[in-house]
Coordinates of C-alpha atoms in Angstrom, one line a residue:
Chain A
X20 CA 41.8 41.0 13.8
X21 CA 43.3 37.8 15.0
X22 CA 41.3 34.6 15.5
X23 CA 41.2 35.1 19.3
X24 CA 40.0 38.6 19.1
X25 CA 37.2 37.6 16.8
X26 CA 36.2 34.9 19.2
X27 CA 36.2 37.3 22.1
X28 CA 34.1 39.7 20.1
X29 CA 31.6 37.0 19.2
X30 CA 31.4 35.9 22.9
X31 CA 30.7 39.5 23.9
X32 CA 28.0 39.9 21.2
X33 CA 26.5 36.6 22.2
X34 CA 26.3 37.6 25.9
X35 CA 24.5 40.8 24.9
X36 CA 22.0 39.0 22.8
X37 CA 21.2 36.5 25.6
X38 CA 22.5 33.4 23.8
X39 CA 20.4 34.0 20.7
X40 CA 23.4 34.5 18.4
X41 CA 25.1 31.3 19.4
X42 CA 21.9 29.2 19.0
X43 CA 21.4 30.8 15.6
X44 CA 25.0 30.1 14.6
X45 CA 24.8 26.5 15.7
X46 CA 21.5 26.0 13.9
X47 CA 22.9 27.4 10.6
X48 CA 26.0 25.2 10.8
X49 CA 24.0 22.1 11.4
X50 CA 21.7 23.0 8.6
X51 CA 24.6 23.6 6.2
X52 CA 26.2 20.4 7.2
X53 CA 23.1 18.4 6.6
X54 CA 22.6 20.0 3.3
X55 CA 26.2 19.3 2.3
X56 CA 25.8 15.6 3.2
X57 CA 22.6 15.3 1.4
X58 CA 23.8 16.9 -1.8
X59 CA 27.0 15.0 -1.7
X60 CA 25.2 11.7 -1.2
X61 CA 22.8 12.4 -4.0
X62 CA 25.6 13.4 -6.4
X63 CA 27.4 10.2 -5.5
X64 CA 24.2 8.3 -6.2
X65 CA 24.1 9.6 -9.7
X66 CA 27.8 9.3 -10.4
X67 CA 28.2 5.9 -8.8
X68 CA 27.2 3.7 -11.8
X69 CA 29.6 5.7 -14.0
X70 CA 32.4 5.3 -11.5
X71 CA 31.6 1.7 -11.1
X72 CA 31.8 1.1 -14.8
X73 CA 35.2 2.9 -15.0
X74 CA 36.7 0.8 -12.2
X75 CA 35.2 -2.4 -13.6
X76 CA 36.6 -1.8 -17.0
X77 CA 40.1 -1.5 -15.8
X78 CA 40.2 -4.7 -13.7
X79 CA 42.1 -7.8 -14.5
X80 CA 40.4 -11.2 -14.4
X81 CA 41.8 -12.0 -11.0
X82 CA 40.3 -8.8 -9.6
X83 CA 36.9 -9.6 -11.0
X84 CA 36.6 -12.8 -9.1
X85 CA 38.3 -11.6 -6.0
X86 CA 35.6 -10.6 -3.5
X87 CA 37.9 -8.3 -1.6
X88 CA 38.3 -6.1 -4.6
X89 CA 35.3 -3.8 -4.6
X90 CA 36.0 -0.6 -6.4
X91 CA 39.6 0.1 -6.9
X92 CA 41.3 -2.5 -9.1
X93 CA 44.4 -4.1 -7.6
X94 CA 46.0 -4.9 -10.9
X95 CA 45.5 -2.3 -13.6
X96 CA 44.7 -3.7 -17.1
X97 CA 43.2 -2.4 -20.3
X98 CA 42.4 -5.9 -21.7
X99 CA 38.7 -5.5 -21.2
X100 CA 38.7 -2.2 -23.0
X101 CA 40.6 -3.7 -25.9
X102 CA 38.2 -6.7 -26.0
X103 CA 35.1 -4.4 -26.0
X104 CA 36.7 -2.3 -28.7
X105 CA 37.0 -5.4 -30.9
X106 CA 33.5 -6.5 -30.1
X107 CA 32.2 -3.0 -31.0
X108 CA 33.7 -3.3 -34.5
X109 CA 36.3 -0.7 -33.7
X110 CA 35.8 2.7 -35.4
X111 CA 33.0 1.6 -37.7
X112 CA 29.9 2.4 -35.5
X113 CA 31.4 5.6 -34.4
X114 CA 31.9 6.9 -37.9
X115 CA 28.4 5.7 -38.9
X116 CA 26.7 7.3 -35.9
X117 CA 28.8 10.5 -36.2
X118 CA 28.1 11.0 -39.9
X119 CA 24.4 10.2 -39.7
X120 CA 24.0 12.1 -36.5
X121 CA 25.5 15.3 -37.7
X122 CA 23.2 15.4 -40.8
X123 CA 20.2 14.3 -38.9
X124 CA 20.7 16.7 -36.0
X125 CA 21.3 19.6 -38.3
X126 CA 18.1 18.9 -40.3
X127 CA 16.1 18.6 -37.1
X128 CA 17.3 21.9 -35.8
X129 CA 16.9 23.7 -39.1
X130 CA 13.3 22.6 -39.5
X131 CA 12.5 23.2 -35.8
X132 CA 13.9 26.7 -36.1
X133 CA 11.7 27.5 -39.1
X134 CA 8.6 26.0 -37.5
X135 CA 9.3 27.5 -34.1
X136 CA 9.6 31.0 -35.7
X137 CA 6.4 30.4 -37.6
X138 CA 4.6 29.6 -34.4
X139 CA 6.1 32.4 -32.4
X140 CA 5.6 35.3 -34.7
X141 CA 2.8 34.8 -37.2
X142 CA -0.9 34.9 -36.8
X143 CA -2.7 32.5 -39.0
X144 CA -5.9 30.5 -38.9
X145 CA -5.9 27.2 -37.0
X146 CA -2.6 28.1 -35.3
X147 CA -3.7 26.7 -32.0
X148 CA -4.8 23.5 -33.6
X149 CA -1.4 23.1 -35.2
X150 CA 0.4 23.9 -32.0
X151 CA -1.7 21.3 -30.3
X152 CA -0.4 18.9 -32.9
X153 CA 3.1 19.7 -31.9
X154 CA 2.2 18.9 -28.3
X155 CA 0.6 15.7 -29.5
X156 CA 3.8 14.8 -31.3
X157 CA 5.8 15.3 -28.1
X158 CA 3.3 13.2 -26.1
X159 CA 2.9 10.2 -28.5
X160 CA 5.4 7.6 -27.5
X161 CA 7.6 6.8 -30.5
X162 CA 7.1 3.1 -29.7
X163 CA 3.5 3.4 -30.6
X164 CA 4.4 4.6 -34.1
X165 CA 7.1 2.1 -34.7
X166 CA 4.9 -0.7 -36.0
X167 CA 3.0 1.3 -38.5
X168 CA 6.1 3.2 -39.5
X169 CA 7.9 0.0 -40.1
X170 CA 5.1 -1.1 -42.4
X171 CA 4.7 2.3 -44.0
X172 CA 8.3 2.5 -44.9
X173 CA 8.7 -1.0 -46.1
X174 CA 6.0 -0.4 -48.6
X175 CA 6.3 3.3 -49.0
X176 CA 4.4 4.9 -51.7
X177 CA 2.4 8.1 -51.9
X178 CA -0.8 7.1 -53.7
X179 CA 1.1 4.6 -55.8
X180 CA 3.1 7.3 -57.7
X181 CA 6.4 5.6 -57.5
X182 CA 5.0 2.3 -58.6
X183 CA 3.4 3.9 -61.6
X184 CA 6.6 5.7 -62.5
X185 CA 9.3 3.0 -61.9
X186 CA 7.3 -0.1 -61.9
X187 CA 8.6 -1.3 -58.6
X188 CA 8.1 -0.5 -54.9
X189 CA 10.4 1.9 -53.2
X190 CA 12.2 0.2 -50.3
X191 CA 12.9 2.8 -47.8
X192 CA 13.8 0.8 -44.7
X193 CA 17.5 0.6 -44.1
X194 CA 18.2 3.6 -46.2
X195 CA 19.4 6.7 -44.6
X196 CA 17.1 8.8 -46.8
X197 CA 14.1 7.6 -45.0
X198 CA 15.3 8.9 -41.7
X199 CA 16.5 12.1 -43.2
X200 CA 13.1 12.7 -44.7
X201 CA 11.5 12.0 -41.3
X202 CA 13.8 14.5 -39.6
X203 CA 13.3 17.2 -42.2
X204 CA 9.6 16.7 -41.6
X205 CA 10.0 17.5 -37.9
X206 CA 9.0 14.0 -37.0
X207 CA 12.3 12.6 -35.8
X208 CA 13.2 11.6 -32.3
X209 CA 12.0 14.3 -30.0
X210 CA 11.6 16.9 -32.8
X211 CA 8.5 18.2 -31.1
X212 CA 10.5 19.2 -28.1
X213 CA 13.0 21.2 -30.3
X214 CA 10.1 23.0 -32.0
X215 CA 8.8 23.9 -28.5
X216 CA 12.2 25.2 -27.4
X217 CA 12.7 27.3 -30.5
X218 CA 9.3 28.8 -30.3
X219 CA 9.9 29.7 -26.6
X220 CA 13.1 31.4 -27.6
X221 CA 11.6 33.4 -30.4
X222 CA 8.7 34.5 -28.2
X223 CA 11.1 36.0 -25.8
X224 CA 12.8 38.2 -28.5
X225 CA 11.6 41.8 -28.6
X226 CA 9.0 42.4 -31.3
X227 CA 10.4 45.9 -32.0
X228 CA 13.3 44.3 -33.8
X229 CA 11.1 43.0 -36.6
X230 CA 8.9 46.0 -36.7
X231 CA 12.0 48.2 -37.2
X232 CA 13.1 45.9 -40.0
X233 CA 9.7 45.9 -41.6
X234 CA 9.5 49.7 -41.5
X235 CA 12.9 49.8 -43.3
X236 CA 11.5 47.6 -46.0
X237 CA 12.9 44.3 -45.1
X238 CA 11.1 41.2 -46.3
X239 CA 9.9 38.4 -44.1
X240 CA 12.5 35.9 -45.1
X241 CA 15.2 38.4 -44.9
X242 CA 14.1 39.5 -41.4
X243 CA 14.2 36.0 -40.3
X244 CA 17.5 35.3 -41.9
X245 CA 19.6 38.3 -41.0
X246 CA 17.9 39.6 -37.9
X247 CA 16.5 36.8 -35.8
X248 CA 18.7 33.9 -36.8
X249 CA 22.0 35.4 -35.4
X250 CA 20.3 35.9 -32.0
X251 CA 18.9 32.4 -32.1
X252 CA 22.3 30.8 -32.6
X253 CA 22.9 29.7 -28.9
X254 CA 19.5 28.1 -28.7
X255 CA 20.1 26.3 -32.0
X256 CA 23.4 25.1 -30.8
X257 CA 21.9 23.6 -27.7
X258 CA 19.0 22.0 -29.7
X259 CA 21.7 20.6 -32.1
X260 CA 23.6 19.1 -29.1
X261 CA 20.5 17.6 -27.7
X262 CA 19.5 16.2 -31.0
X263 CA 22.9 14.7 -31.6
X264 CA 23.3 13.3 -28.1
X265 CA 19.8 11.7 -28.1
X266 CA 20.4 10.3 -31.6
X267 CA 23.6 8.7 -30.3
X268 CA 21.8 6.7 -27.6
X269 CA 18.4 6.3 -29.3
X270 CA 17.4 2.7 -29.7
X271 CA 13.9 3.1 -31.1
X272 CA 14.4 4.8 -34.4
X273 CA 17.8 3.2 -34.8
X274 CA 16.3 -0.2 -34.5
X275 CA 13.6 0.7 -37.0
X276 CA 15.6 2.4 -39.7
X277 CA 19.1 1.1 -39.2
X278 CA 18.6 -2.4 -38.1
X279 CA 21.7 -4.7 -38.4
X280 CA 20.1 -6.6 -41.2
X281 CA 20.5 -3.7 -43.5
X282 CA 24.2 -3.4 -42.9
X283 CA 24.2 -0.4 -40.8
X284 CA 26.3 -0.3 -37.7
X285 CA 25.2 2.5 -35.4
X286 CA 26.6 2.9 -31.9
X287 CA 23.3 2.1 -30.3
X288 CA 22.8 -1.0 -32.3
X289 CA 26.3 -2.3 -31.7
X290 CA 26.1 -1.6 -28.1
X291 CA 22.8 -3.3 -27.5
X292 CA 24.2 -6.3 -29.3
X293 CA 27.5 -6.5 -27.6
X294 CA 26.7 -9.1 -25.0
X295 CA 25.2 -11.5 -27.6
X296 CA 28.2 -11.0 -29.8
X297 CA 30.5 -11.7 -26.9
X298 CA 28.7 -15.0 -26.3
X299 CA 29.0 -16.1 -29.9
X300 CA 32.6 -15.2 -30.1
X301 CA 33.3 -17.0 -26.8
X302 CA 31.5 -20.1 -28.1
X303 CA 33.6 -20.0 -31.2
X304 CA 36.7 -19.7 -29.2
X305 CA 36.1 -22.7 -27.0
X306 CA 34.6 -24.6 -29.8
X307 CA 31.2 -25.3 -28.4
X308 CA 28.6 -26.2 -30.9
X309 CA 25.2 -26.4 -29.1
X310 CA 22.8 -23.5 -29.3
X311 CA 21.2 -23.0 -25.9
X312 CA 22.8 -21.9 -22.7
X313 CA 25.4 -19.2 -22.0
X314 CA 29.0 -20.0 -21.4
X315 CA 30.6 -16.7 -20.7
X316 CA 31.5 -16.2 -17.1
X317 CA 29.0 -13.8 -15.6
X318 CA 31.5 -11.4 -14.2
X319 CA 33.4 -11.2 -17.5
X320 CA 30.2 -10.5 -19.5
X321 CA 29.4 -7.8 -17.0
X322 CA 32.8 -6.3 -17.4
X323 CA 32.6 -6.3 -21.2
X324 CA 29.2 -4.6 -21.1
X325 CA 30.5 -2.0 -18.7
X326 CA 33.6 -1.3 -20.7
X327 CA 31.7 -1.0 -24.0
X328 CA 29.1 1.3 -22.5
X329 CA 31.9 3.4 -21.2
X330 CA 33.5 3.5 -24.7
X331 CA 30.3 4.6 -26.2
X332 CA 29.7 7.2 -23.5
X333 CA 33.1 8.9 -23.8
X334 CA 32.1 11.2 -26.7
X335 CA 29.0 12.2 -24.9
X336 CA 30.8 13.0 -21.7
X337 CA 33.3 15.1 -23.7
X338 CA 30.5 17.0 -25.4
X339 CA 28.8 17.5 -22.0
X340 CA 31.9 18.8 -20.3
X341 CA 32.5 21.3 -23.1
X342 CA 29.0 22.5 -23.6
X343 CA 27.4 22.0 -20.2
X344 CA 26.1 25.5 -20.0
X345 CA 24.2 25.5 -23.2
X346 CA 22.5 22.2 -22.3
X347 CA 21.3 23.4 -19.0
X348 CA 20.4 27.0 -19.9
X349 CA 18.4 26.1 -23.0
X350 CA 16.1 24.0 -20.8
X351 CA 15.8 26.6 -18.1
X352 CA 15.0 29.2 -20.7
X353 CA 12.2 27.2 -22.3
X354 CA 10.8 26.2 -18.9
X355 CA 9.9 29.8 -18.1
X356 CA 6.4 30.8 -19.3
X357 CA 5.6 27.0 -19.5
Chain B
X9 CA -8.8 51.8 -48.6
X10 CA -7.1 51.5 -45.2
X11 CA -9.2 48.5 -44.3
X12 CA -8.4 46.8 -47.5
X13 CA -4.7 47.3 -46.9
X14 CA -4.9 45.8 -43.4
X15 CA -6.7 42.7 -44.8
X16 CA -4.0 41.9 -47.3
X17 CA -1.4 42.4 -44.6
X18 CA -3.1 39.9 -42.3
X19 CA -3.4 37.6 -45.3
X20 CA 0.2 37.7 -46.2
X21 CA 1.1 37.2 -42.6
X22 CA -1.0 34.1 -42.5
X23 CA 0.6 32.8 -45.7
X24 CA 4.1 33.4 -44.4
X25 CA 3.2 31.7 -41.2
X26 CA 1.9 28.7 -43.0
X27 CA 5.1 28.6 -45.2
X28 CA 7.2 28.6 -42.1
X29 CA 5.4 25.8 -40.5
X30 CA 5.0 23.9 -43.7
X31 CA 7.8 21.3 -42.9
X32 CA 6.0 20.5 -39.7
X33 CA 2.6 20.1 -41.4
X34 CA 4.0 17.8 -44.1
X35 CA 6.0 15.8 -41.6
X36 CA 3.0 15.6 -39.2
X37 CA 0.6 14.3 -41.8
X38 CA 3.1 12.0 -43.5
X39 CA 4.9 10.5 -40.5
X40 CA 2.4 10.8 -37.7
X41 CA -1.2 11.0 -39.0
X42 CA -0.8 8.4 -41.7
X43 CA 0.9 5.8 -39.4
X44 CA -1.6 6.5 -36.6
X45 CA -4.6 6.1 -38.8
X46 CA -3.1 3.1 -40.5
X47 CA -2.3 1.5 -37.2
X48 CA -5.7 2.2 -35.9
X49 CA -7.2 0.5 -38.9
X50 CA -4.7 -2.3 -38.5
X51 CA -5.7 -3.0 -34.9
X52 CA -9.1 -4.1 -36.1
X53 CA -7.6 -6.5 -38.7
X54 CA -5.9 -9.7 -39.0
X55 CA -2.7 -8.7 -40.8
X56 CA -1.0 -11.4 -42.8
X57 CA 2.1 -11.0 -45.0
X58 CA 1.6 -12.1 -48.5
X59 CA 5.2 -13.3 -49.2
X60 CA 6.9 -10.0 -49.5
X61 CA 4.4 -8.5 -51.9
X62 CA 2.6 -6.5 -49.2
X63 CA 0.1 -7.1 -46.5
X64 CA -3.4 -8.4 -46.5
X65 CA -5.9 -6.9 -44.1
X66 CA -8.9 -8.9 -43.0
X67 CA -11.4 -7.0 -40.9
X68 CA -12.0 -8.9 -37.7
X69 CA -13.5 -6.2 -35.6
X70 CA -12.6 -6.1 -32.0
X71 CA -11.0 -9.5 -31.8
X72 CA -7.5 -8.1 -31.4
X73 CA -8.6 -6.0 -28.4
X74 CA -10.3 -9.0 -27.0
X75 CA -7.1 -11.0 -27.3
X76 CA -5.1 -8.3 -25.7
X77 CA -7.2 -8.3 -22.6
X78 CA -8.3 -12.0 -22.3
X79 CA -5.8 -14.1 -24.3
X80 CA -2.4 -12.6 -23.8
X81 CA -1.0 -13.8 -20.5
X82 CA 1.4 -11.0 -19.9
X83 CA -0.3 -7.9 -21.1
X84 CA -2.8 -7.1 -18.3
X85 CA -0.5 -7.9 -15.4
X86 CA 2.3 -5.8 -16.9
X87 CA -0.1 -2.9 -17.7
X88 CA -1.3 -2.9 -14.1
X89 CA 2.3 -3.1 -12.9
X90 CA 3.2 -0.2 -15.1
X91 CA 0.4 2.0 -13.9
X92 CA 1.2 1.1 -10.3
X93 CA 4.8 2.1 -10.9
X94 CA 3.7 5.3 -12.5
X95 CA 1.5 6.2 -9.5
X96 CA 4.6 5.6 -7.4
X97 CA 7.2 7.1 -9.7
X98 CA 5.6 10.4 -10.9
X99 CA 4.8 11.9 -7.5
X100 CA 8.2 10.7 -6.3
X101 CA 9.9 12.4 -9.2
X102 CA 8.0 15.6 -8.6
X103 CA 8.7 15.8 -4.9
X104 CA 12.3 14.9 -5.4
X105 CA 12.9 17.4 -8.2
X106 CA 11.1 20.2 -6.3
X107 CA 13.1 19.5 -3.2
X108 CA 16.4 19.5 -5.2
X109 CA 15.4 22.7 -7.0
X110 CA 14.9 24.4 -3.7
X111 CA 18.2 23.1 -2.4
X112 CA 20.0 24.2 -5.6
X113 CA 18.4 27.6 -5.4
X114 CA 20.3 28.4 -2.3
X115 CA 23.8 29.8 -2.3
X116 CA 26.6 27.4 -1.6
X117 CA 30.0 26.6 -3.0
X118 CA 30.1 24.4 -6.0
X119 CA 26.5 24.9 -7.0
X120 CA 27.3 24.9 -10.7
X121 CA 29.1 21.6 -10.3
X122 CA 26.1 20.0 -8.5
X123 CA 23.7 21.3 -11.1
X124 CA 25.9 19.8 -13.8
X125 CA 26.0 16.5 -12.1
X126 CA 22.2 16.4 -11.8
X127 CA 21.8 17.1 -15.4
X128 CA 24.3 14.5 -16.5
X129 CA 21.7 11.6 -16.5
X130 CA 19.7 13.5 -19.1
X131 CA 22.6 13.1 -21.5
X132 CA 23.9 9.7 -20.5
X133 CA 20.9 7.6 -19.3
X134 CA 18.7 8.0 -22.3
X135 CA 17.7 5.4 -24.9
X136 CA 19.6 2.2 -24.9
X137 CA 22.0 3.1 -22.1
X138 CA 19.1 2.8 -19.7
X139 CA 17.8 -0.5 -20.9
X140 CA 21.2 -2.1 -21.4
X141 CA 21.4 -3.7 -18.1
X142 CA 17.9 -5.0 -17.9
X143 CA 17.0 -5.6 -21.6
X144 CA 19.6 -8.1 -22.4
X145 CA 19.0 -11.8 -22.2
X146 CA 22.4 -12.7 -21.1
X147 CA 22.6 -10.2 -18.3
X148 CA 19.0 -10.9 -17.3
X149 CA 19.8 -14.6 -16.7
X150 CA 22.8 -13.4 -14.8
X151 CA 20.9 -11.2 -12.5
X152 CA 18.5 -14.0 -11.8
X153 CA 21.3 -16.2 -10.6
X154 CA 22.5 -13.5 -8.4
X155 CA 19.1 -13.0 -6.9
X156 CA 18.9 -16.6 -5.9
X157 CA 21.7 -16.4 -3.5
X158 CA 20.6 -13.2 -2.1
X159 CA 20.0 -14.5 1.4
X160 CA 22.2 -12.0 3.1
X161 CA 20.6 -10.2 6.0
X162 CA 21.3 -6.5 6.1
X163 CA 20.1 -3.9 8.6
X164 CA 17.8 -2.3 6.0
X165 CA 16.3 -5.6 5.1
X166 CA 15.5 -6.4 8.7
X167 CA 14.1 -3.0 9.2
X168 CA 12.0 -3.4 6.2
X169 CA 10.7 -6.7 7.5
X170 CA 9.8 -5.3 10.9
X171 CA 8.1 -2.3 9.4
X172 CA 6.1 -4.4 7.0
X173 CA 4.7 -6.8 9.6
X174 CA 2.8 -4.1 11.3
X175 CA -0.9 -4.3 10.4
X176 CA -2.3 -0.8 10.1
X177 CA 0.6 1.1 8.7
X178 CA 2.1 -1.6 6.5
X179 CA 0.5 -0.2 3.3
X180 CA 2.0 3.1 3.9
X181 CA 5.4 1.7 4.8
X182 CA 5.3 -0.4 1.7
X183 CA 4.8 2.7 -0.4
X184 CA 7.7 4.5 1.3
X185 CA 10.0 1.5 1.0
X186 CA 9.2 1.1 -2.6
X187 CA 9.9 4.7 -3.1
X188 CA 13.2 4.5 -1.3
X189 CA 14.1 1.5 -3.4
X190 CA 13.4 3.5 -6.5
X191 CA 15.4 6.5 -5.4
X192 CA 18.1 5.9 -8.0
X193 CA 15.7 5.7 -10.8
X194 CA 14.0 8.8 -9.6
X195 CA 17.2 10.7 -9.3
X196 CA 18.4 9.9 -12.8
X197 CA 15.1 10.7 -14.4
X198 CA 14.5 14.1 -12.8
X199 CA 17.3 16.1 -14.4
X200 CA 15.0 18.2 -16.7
X201 CA 12.3 18.6 -14.0
X202 CA 14.9 20.0 -11.6
X203 CA 16.1 22.6 -14.1
X204 CA 12.5 23.6 -15.0
X205 CA 11.6 24.1 -11.3
X206 CA 14.9 25.9 -10.7
X207 CA 14.3 28.4 -13.5
X208 CA 10.8 28.9 -12.1
X209 CA 12.1 29.5 -8.6
X210 CA 14.6 32.1 -9.9
X211 CA 11.8 34.2 -11.4
X212 CA 10.1 34.7 -8.1
X213 CA 11.1 38.2 -7.0
X214 CA 12.9 38.3 -3.6
X215 CA 10.9 41.4 -2.6
X216 CA 7.9 39.2 -2.3
X217 CA 9.6 37.1 0.4
X218 CA 10.9 40.2 2.0
X219 CA 7.5 41.8 2.3
X220 CA 6.1 38.5 3.7
X221 CA 8.9 38.4 6.3
X222 CA 8.3 41.9 7.4
X223 CA 4.6 41.1 7.9
X224 CA 5.7 38.3 10.2
X225 CA 5.5 35.4 7.9
X226 CA 7.6 32.3 8.8
X227 CA 9.6 30.5 6.2
X228 CA 7.1 27.6 6.3
X229 CA 4.2 29.9 5.6
X230 CA 5.9 31.7 2.8
X231 CA 6.7 28.4 1.2
X232 CA 3.0 27.4 1.1
X233 CA 1.7 30.9 0.3
X234 CA 4.3 32.2 -2.1
X235 CA 6.6 29.5 -3.5
X236 CA 4.0 26.9 -4.2
X237 CA 1.4 29.1 -6.0
X238 CA 4.1 30.9 -8.0
X239 CA 5.5 27.7 -9.2
X240 CA 2.2 25.8 -9.8
X241 CA 2.1 26.3 -13.5
X242 CA 5.5 24.6 -13.8
X243 CA 4.1 21.7 -11.7
X244 CA 1.6 21.0 -14.5
X245 CA 4.4 21.1 -17.1
X246 CA 6.5 18.7 -15.0
X247 CA 3.6 16.3 -14.3
X248 CA 3.0 16.0 -18.0
X249 CA 6.7 15.7 -18.8
X250 CA 7.3 13.1 -16.1
X251 CA 4.4 10.9 -17.2
X252 CA 5.4 11.1 -20.9
X253 CA 9.0 10.4 -20.0
X254 CA 8.0 7.4 -17.8
X255 CA 5.8 5.9 -20.4
X256 CA 8.3 6.2 -23.3
X257 CA 11.2 4.9 -21.4
X258 CA 12.7 2.1 -23.5
X259 CA 13.2 -0.2 -20.5
X260 CA 9.6 -0.1 -19.6
X261 CA 8.1 -3.6 -19.2
X262 CA 5.2 -2.9 -21.5
X263 CA 7.2 -1.4 -24.2
X264 CA 9.5 -4.4 -24.2
X265 CA 6.6 -6.7 -24.4
X266 CA 5.1 -4.8 -27.3
X267 CA 8.3 -4.7 -29.3
X268 CA 9.1 -8.3 -28.5
X269 CA 5.7 -9.3 -29.8
X270 CA 6.4 -7.3 -32.9
X271 CA 9.8 -8.7 -33.7
X272 CA 9.2 -12.2 -32.5
X273 CA 5.7 -13.0 -33.8
X274 CA 5.2 -10.4 -36.5
X275 CA 1.6 -10.2 -35.4
X276 CA 1.0 -6.6 -36.5
X277 CA -2.7 -6.6 -35.6
X278 CA -2.2 -7.7 -32.0
X279 CA 0.8 -5.4 -31.5
X280 CA -0.9 -2.3 -32.7
X281 CA -3.9 -3.1 -30.5
X282 CA -1.6 -3.4 -27.6
X283 CA 0.0 0.0 -28.3
X284 CA -3.4 1.6 -28.8
X285 CA -4.7 0.4 -25.5
X286 CA -1.6 1.7 -23.8
X287 CA -1.7 5.0 -25.6
X288 CA -5.4 5.5 -24.9
X289 CA -4.8 4.9 -21.2
X290 CA -1.9 7.4 -21.1
X291 CA -4.0 10.0 -22.9
X292 CA -6.9 9.5 -20.5
X293 CA -4.6 9.9 -17.5
X294 CA -2.9 12.9 -18.9
X295 CA -6.2 14.5 -19.7
X296 CA -7.7 13.9 -16.3
X297 CA -4.5 15.1 -14.5
X298 CA -4.0 18.2 -16.5
X299 CA -7.7 19.1 -16.1
X300 CA -7.5 18.7 -12.3
X301 CA -4.2 20.5 -12.0
X302 CA -4.9 23.3 -14.4
X303 CA -8.0 24.3 -12.3
X304 CA -5.7 24.7 -9.3
X305 CA -2.8 26.5 -11.1
X306 CA -2.4 30.1 -10.1
X307 CA -1.3 32.6 -12.7
X308 CA 0.4 35.7 -11.3
X309 CA -0.3 38.0 -14.2

């Protein structure tokens, strides 16, 4: 059928229906147009800061101060990126964050899997109480815990055992072991959420699997290890990704356990410090001596912040592009059955 | 004999269950209960550091709490601000994410892409990334200086002025305008809520809508009578999630104040009192809201 024939056909059908078909068609076109504009606008709203950061990072100094240059740089340059790379201590924070993050995320996921399985499949006294504790852990803002944790870890001692044994106090702040212990104990950043997600996953698995295994004489640990764990792998992967990504950008626990004073350079610490570092370097460069006041041109400081944020975001964007599905689907799976 | 066997089975099940959740119990007691109790005790004390040897606690009763409310110049205004923002932000997030979920539940080209874009902020705008632009002294002074020469008149600004001068409706318009100004913040913080609503919408069986349509139900009616009740349990989840998310955002004014007080003054007693007041208020709000909403939630099965 050619285009013209189809049009004739439509006209004919429209005439028969008394104009109803045309009205309906127009209505649906308008609706779809509005929806497309709305969705496009909102997507743009979300992406705009990212796009802005990208364009800002590649501008030259002339473009920064030129009011006619708004989003697309007129002169392309990577000097801001290079400067921020220097100010971010080059590879150092990335290695630190990557190595700690992998260990930490793995531990969080492993303990969350165990605990989630325990909550999903076993009946034991006080189960509801303990599950309420998991919810409490999700709800308590980590910032509330920071002060006592800070003190707790700077003078960490279980009933004075360490002091009695070694004669001195155990300083746990600034050591990676403290955070590893916290994560293994399911108390790391957003650990409660992972427990919840894993529990939700195991609850949706058919019970017959385990019953069959039990009938065949399989022990509890074995059942968990060789029957349920393989099926839980996708969920574990997404929990792992969440744990890693949130660790990468987390400021609260990073600031507590890996503050700069202890010689740790994590991505989040370096990034939150980049503007101040720029300022000191700049002062050094122009030879200013007094303490107060800022000297860095505003637009330049803004550009450096944007560029360094972008550098720190690149790994996350790559991870997201590769594993987008497992992020979104894990949340939608655990959302069902609230 | 049979009864006896059953008992031991239940028992061994319970033991296995406890062994599985053992990491959580240890972590919970060691890293949550202990710090919480300690901080609760600390908030009633004047805490002084005894030159690196540890801390000395002097019981001073409610003085810290008194200071929080009556001495600290910033705390109460910021707390009220925070609560006001929450009253604005949480309903906004819910409505927005519900609306977006309904849109994304429809068939159109590029739906997966749009869904990916909406989820992006969950990954990118968490933790320090969010606070970077506001939390930083250099950039804060910068934005102040920009605000000073913000005398440009735009159409939206004029419109805002006109709408706000009306007497009766001005309160309502103020709310709406605030909401519109917040739309970016709302959009970037509703990624998870959208996904949760969306997964809920996809579990509603289409036959239900079909039946309603045959009975002569309009789309508007089936929204109120089918969609909303079916999704009401997820509304509760999302309300709780949004409130918690809002309160624990690292760029929240109050959190900044608390951590500044900690790192600047090292006044542990005052800081813990501040956090406890905030925490208690959040808990009360969560309790009241979940009580009200859970009475209204409809469970299909």
